[in-house]
GROMACS .gro file of C-alpha atoms in nm:
model
  252
    1UNK     CA    1  -4.782   6.133   3.369
    2UNK     CA    2  -4.859   6.506   3.374
    3UNK     CA    3  -4.722   6.538   3.728
    4UNK     CA    4  -4.402   6.365   3.623
    5UNK     CA    5  -4.359   6.595   3.324
    6UNK     CA    6  -4.415   6.897   3.546
    7UNK     CA    7  -4.158   6.769   3.796
    8UNK     CA    8  -3.901   6.715   3.521
    9UNK     CA    9  -3.965   7.055   3.365
   10UNK     CA   10  -3.942   7.224   3.704
   11UNK     CA   11  -3.613   7.047   3.771
   12UNK     CA   12  -3.465   7.166   3.441
   13UNK     CA   13  -3.575   7.523   3.507
   14UNK     CA   14  -3.433   7.520   3.860
   15UNK     CA   15  -3.094   7.381   3.755
   16UNK     CA   16  -3.054   7.602   3.449
   17UNK     CA   17  -3.158   7.911   3.645
   18UNK     CA   18  -2.917   7.820   3.924
   19UNK     CA   19  -2.636   7.768   3.674
   20UNK     CA   20  -2.700   8.105   3.508
   21UNK     CA   21  -2.700   8.278   3.847
   22UNK     CA   22  -2.379   8.098   3.943
   23UNK     CA   23  -2.215   8.208   3.618
   24UNK     CA   24  -2.315   8.568   3.687
   25UNK     CA   25  -2.166   8.557   4.037
   26UNK     CA   26  -1.852   8.380   3.915
   27UNK     CA   27  -1.790   8.632   3.636
   28UNK     CA   28  -1.842   8.919   3.879
   29UNK     CA   29  -1.604   8.778   4.140
   30UNK     CA   30  -1.337   8.636   3.908
   31UNK     CA   31  -1.312   8.908   3.645
   32UNK     CA   32  -0.950   9.022   3.616
   33UNK     CA   33  -0.820   8.764   3.864
   34UNK     CA   34  -0.666   8.519   3.618
   35UNK     CA   35  -0.291   8.502   3.682
   36UNK     CA   36  -0.251   8.201   3.455
   37UNK     CA   37  -0.081   7.877   3.559
   38UNK     CA   38   0.000   7.898   3.926
   39UNK     CA   39  -0.282   8.133   4.021
   40UNK     CA   40  -0.293   8.161   4.399
   41UNK     CA   41  -0.606   7.994   4.540
   42UNK     CA   42  -0.623   8.233   4.835
   43UNK     CA   43  -0.760   8.151   5.179
   44UNK     CA   44  -0.974   7.843   5.234
   45UNK     CA   45  -1.296   8.032   5.309
   46UNK     CA   46  -1.276   8.248   4.997
   47UNK     CA   47  -1.172   7.950   4.786
   48UNK     CA   48  -1.462   7.732   4.901
   49UNK     CA   49  -1.712   8.005   4.824
   50UNK     CA   50  -1.588   8.057   4.470
   51UNK     CA   51  -1.530   7.684   4.412
   52UNK     CA   52  -1.889   7.587   4.496
   53UNK     CA   53  -2.017   7.870   4.277
   54UNK     CA   54  -1.786   7.767   3.991
   55UNK     CA   55  -1.884   7.404   4.003
   56UNK     CA   56  -2.254   7.490   4.016
   57UNK     CA   57  -2.210   7.707   3.707
   58UNK     CA   58  -2.010   7.446   3.518
   59UNK     CA   59  -2.172   7.121   3.628
   60UNK     CA   60  -2.542   7.172   3.693
   61UNK     CA   61  -2.644   7.188   3.325
   62UNK     CA   62  -2.479   6.852   3.254
   63UNK     CA   63  -2.638   6.703   3.568
   64UNK     CA   64  -2.989   6.804   3.459
   65UNK     CA   65  -3.078   6.472   3.286
   66UNK     CA   66  -2.996   6.269   3.597
   67UNK     CA   67  -3.175   6.519   3.819
   68UNK     CA   68  -3.486   6.499   3.599
   69UNK     CA   69  -3.485   6.121   3.630
   70UNK     CA   70  -3.470   6.149   4.009
   71UNK     CA   71  -3.744   6.413   4.015
   72UNK     CA   72  -3.970   6.183   3.815
   73UNK     CA   73  -3.938   5.898   4.065
   74UNK     CA   74  -3.846   6.047   4.401
   75UNK     CA   75  -4.044   6.264   4.643
   76UNK     CA   76  -3.984   6.545   4.890
   77UNK     CA   77  -3.779   6.823   4.727
   78UNK     CA   78  -3.579   6.581   4.508
   79UNK     CA   79  -3.404   6.854   4.309
   80UNK     CA   80  -3.265   7.026   4.617
   81UNK     CA   81  -3.149   6.701   4.776
   82UNK     CA   82  -2.999   6.570   4.452
   83UNK     CA   83  -2.814   6.897   4.388
   84UNK     CA   84  -2.691   6.911   4.748
   85UNK     CA   85  -2.544   6.561   4.728
   86UNK     CA   86  -2.397   6.624   4.386
   87UNK     CA   87  -2.225   6.948   4.485
   88UNK     CA   88  -2.103   6.792   4.811
   89UNK     CA   89  -1.894   6.543   4.611
   90UNK     CA   90  -1.747   6.820   4.396
   91UNK     CA   91  -1.676   7.021   4.710
   92UNK     CA   92  -1.476   6.726   4.839
   93UNK     CA   93  -1.283   6.723   4.511
   94UNK     CA   94  -1.216   7.095   4.551
   95UNK     CA   95  -1.091   7.049   4.907
   96UNK     CA   96  -0.856   6.773   4.791
   97UNK     CA   97  -0.722   7.002   4.517
   98UNK     CA   98  -0.673   7.279   4.772
   99UNK     CA   99  -0.484   7.039   4.999
  100UNK     CA  100  -0.254   6.943   4.713
  101UNK     CA  101  -0.203   7.312   4.639
  102UNK     CA  102  -0.104   7.384   5.000
  103UNK     CA  103   0.123   7.080   5.014
  104UNK     CA  104   0.307   7.183   4.697
  105UNK     CA  105   0.347   7.543   4.813
  106UNK     CA  106   0.495   7.425   5.141
  107UNK     CA  107   0.807   7.313   4.958
  108UNK     CA  108   1.073   7.531   4.799
  109UNK     CA  109   1.059   7.403   4.442
  110UNK     CA  110   1.197   7.686   4.234
  111UNK     CA  111   1.235   7.464   3.929
  112UNK     CA  112   0.859   7.497   3.882
  113UNK     CA  113   0.891   7.869   3.812
  114UNK     CA  114   0.727   7.960   3.483
  115UNK     CA  115   1.059   8.071   3.332
  116UNK     CA  116   1.209   7.732   3.416
  117UNK     CA  117   1.018   7.404   3.433
  118UNK     CA  118   0.666   7.539   3.483
  119UNK     CA  119   0.546   7.504   3.122
  120UNK     CA  120   0.674   7.146   3.108
  121UNK     CA  121   0.500   7.057   3.434
  122UNK     CA  122   0.176   7.210   3.309
  123UNK     CA  123   0.211   7.028   2.980
  124UNK     CA  124   0.262   6.693   3.153
  125UNK     CA  125  -0.057   6.737   3.358
  126UNK     CA  126  -0.259   6.827   3.048
  127UNK     CA  127  -0.120   6.532   2.850
  128UNK     CA  128  -0.200   6.301   3.143
  129UNK     CA  129  -0.557   6.432   3.144
  130UNK     CA  130  -0.577   6.354   2.774
  131UNK     CA  131  -0.454   5.998   2.823
  132UNK     CA  132  -0.707   5.953   3.106
  133UNK     CA  133  -0.983   6.007   2.848
  134UNK     CA  134  -0.890   5.667   2.702
  135UNK     CA  135  -0.889   5.469   3.027
  136UNK     CA  136  -1.154   5.212   3.129
  137UNK     CA  137  -1.237   5.416   3.442
  138UNK     CA  138  -1.317   5.719   3.230
  139UNK     CA  139  -1.537   5.515   2.998
  140UNK     CA  140  -1.721   5.349   3.286
  141UNK     CA  141  -1.780   5.682   3.463
  142UNK     CA  142  -1.899   5.843   3.141
  143UNK     CA  143  -2.149   5.564   3.075
  144UNK     CA  144  -2.286   5.600   3.427
  145UNK     CA  145  -2.308   5.977   3.390
  146UNK     CA  146  -2.504   5.943   3.068
  147UNK     CA  147  -2.748   5.682   3.201
  148UNK     CA  148  -2.925   5.785   3.519
  149UNK     CA  149  -2.931   5.521   3.791
  150UNK     CA  150  -3.249   5.405   3.958
  151UNK     CA  151  -3.277   5.643   4.254
  152UNK     CA  152  -3.283   5.499   4.605
  153UNK     CA  153  -3.327   5.850   4.739
  154UNK     CA  154  -3.266   6.191   4.588
  155UNK     CA  155  -2.971   6.263   4.816
  156UNK     CA  156  -2.801   5.930   4.759
  157UNK     CA  157  -2.861   5.961   4.386
  158UNK     CA  158  -2.693   6.301   4.392
  159UNK     CA  159  -2.395   6.161   4.580
  160UNK     CA  160  -2.365   5.866   4.341
  161UNK     CA  161  -2.392   6.088   4.036
  162UNK     CA  162  -2.131   6.321   4.185
  163UNK     CA  163  -1.887   6.032   4.226
  164UNK     CA  164  -1.948   5.924   3.866
  165UNK     CA  165  -1.906   6.281   3.748
  166UNK     CA  166  -1.573   6.322   3.927
  167UNK     CA  167  -1.457   5.998   3.769
  168UNK     CA  168  -1.569   6.127   3.432
  169UNK     CA  169  -1.463   6.493   3.451
  170UNK     CA  170  -1.213   6.521   3.735
  171UNK     CA  171  -0.916   6.515   3.496
  172UNK     CA  172  -1.069   6.795   3.289
  173UNK     CA  173  -1.108   7.001   3.604
  174UNK     CA  174  -0.742   6.936   3.683
  175UNK     CA  175  -0.660   7.094   3.347
  176UNK     CA  176  -0.850   7.403   3.459
  177UNK     CA  177  -0.635   7.425   3.773
  178UNK     CA  178  -0.320   7.396   3.564
  179UNK     CA  179  -0.416   7.653   3.299
  180UNK     CA  180  -0.550   7.905   3.548
  181UNK     CA  181  -0.792   7.832   3.829
  182UNK     CA  182  -0.946   8.178   3.796
  183UNK     CA  183  -0.957   8.187   3.416
  184UNK     CA  184  -1.308   8.250   3.288
  185UNK     CA  185  -1.197   8.149   2.938
  186UNK     CA  186  -1.070   7.805   3.037
  187UNK     CA  187  -1.359   7.759   3.276
  188UNK     CA  188  -1.599   7.803   2.983
  189UNK     CA  189  -1.395   7.569   2.759
  190UNK     CA  190  -1.390   7.293   3.021
  191UNK     CA  191  -1.762   7.340   3.098
  192UNK     CA  192  -1.852   7.302   2.728
  193UNK     CA  193  -1.636   6.989   2.700
  194UNK     CA  194  -1.800   6.832   3.005
  195UNK     CA  195  -2.150   6.916   2.880
  196UNK     CA  196  -2.074   6.776   2.535
  197UNK     CA  197  -1.949   6.443   2.669
  198UNK     CA  198  -2.228   6.394   2.921
  199UNK     CA  199  -2.534   6.531   2.741
  200UNK     CA  200  -2.501   6.544   2.361
  201UNK     CA  201  -2.649   6.245   2.174
  202UNK     CA  202  -2.309   6.114   2.058
  203UNK     CA  203  -2.109   6.261   2.345
  204UNK     CA  204  -1.968   5.924   2.446
  205UNK     CA  205  -1.773   5.920   2.119
  206UNK     CA  206  -1.596   6.246   2.198
  207UNK     CA  207  -1.348   6.104   2.452
  208UNK     CA  208  -1.086   6.005   2.188
  209UNK     CA  209  -1.126   6.346   2.023
  210UNK     CA  210  -1.070   6.523   2.354
  211UNK     CA  211  -0.775   6.293   2.426
  212UNK     CA  212  -0.600   6.401   2.108
  213UNK     CA  213  -0.688   6.766   2.169
  214UNK     CA  214  -0.554   6.759   2.525
  215UNK     CA  215  -0.231   6.584   2.431
  216UNK     CA  216  -0.177   6.843   2.156
  217UNK     CA  217  -0.258   7.126   2.397
  218UNK     CA  218  -0.019   6.988   2.658
  219UNK     CA  219   0.265   6.973   2.408
  220UNK     CA  220   0.178   7.325   2.288
  221UNK     CA  221   0.184   7.464   2.641
  222UNK     CA  222   0.518   7.295   2.712
  223UNK     CA  223   0.687   7.407   2.390
  224UNK     CA  224   0.538   7.751   2.321
  225UNK     CA  225   0.310   7.870   2.603
  226UNK     CA  226   0.315   8.231   2.487
  227UNK     CA  227   0.135   8.139   2.164
  228UNK     CA  228  -0.155   7.950   2.331
  229UNK     CA  229  -0.478   8.152   2.290
  230UNK     CA  230  -0.643   8.243   2.619
  231UNK     CA  231  -0.345   8.140   2.831
  232UNK     CA  232  -0.227   8.410   3.069
  233UNK     CA  233   0.142   8.366   3.134
  234UNK     CA  234   0.257   8.438   3.490
  235UNK     CA  235   0.402   8.790   3.478
  236UNK     CA  236   0.768   8.834   3.415
  237UNK     CA  237   0.855   8.480   3.517
  238UNK     CA  238   0.813   8.578   3.880
  239UNK     CA  239   0.501   8.369   3.948
  240UNK     CA  240   0.578   8.005   3.998
  241UNK     CA  241   0.375   7.696   3.939
  242UNK     CA  242   0.394   7.643   4.312
  243UNK     CA  243   0.158   7.939   4.345
  244UNK     CA  244   0.364   8.096   4.611
  245UNK     CA  245   0.294   8.462   4.538
  246UNK     CA  246   0.017   8.640   4.722
  247UNK     CA  247  -0.301   8.759   4.554
  248UNK     CA  248  -0.429   9.015   4.798
  249UNK     CA  249  -0.768   9.054   4.637
  250UNK     CA  250  -0.838   8.683   4.661
  251UNK     CA  251  -0.774   8.674   5.031
  252UNK     CA  252  -1.031   8.933   5.119
   0.00000   0.00000   0.00000
């Protein structure tokens, strides 16, 4: 019993410490880079580096309960293997998002400019994320995230938990992309929402609350984006939701 408690405590310390370090790196690298909706994601190499760091900062605290369960039952560096599998799934999500970004920017869709249809497009995505909170898939994924599965192996448990977590929180992460992929403010808001749903004692009851909040936020962004706290509007209407402008610093 003592060994199991030590393993669980060690796992919590490792994940929390890793998350704090990831937050420090993310803040250092992303400070001043928020261009609001349509922020350029930069080159693939730079993006992957910051994406993995971001997701570690945002997701590892909420994954700690599942990781502790694995550490109690599995052997051979379970925390490292679990975390590796978990982050691998979120990396796949990030690559998919990057692919969508590149596909959209390959077309000339000027109607998505922020001074035209951009706020409405952003609002639609946010409202859709809110409605997703009420779907059976969301509820199933949330239940699985909150109740750790019996581990077959630490790596496979990490992969399985990552899939459940994407099903649970993928829409919330899409909101982050829409509001500003490099926004530290929205990154913190989304991270707190994910942690609350997955870890707090009554977190499973928060989905309807978040649904209402997201629908309201989506309408707010569409109707009056300039009044939304923490939202950086693309400068002078020149940045488009297609993210076509270059961010030189992000490509270094």
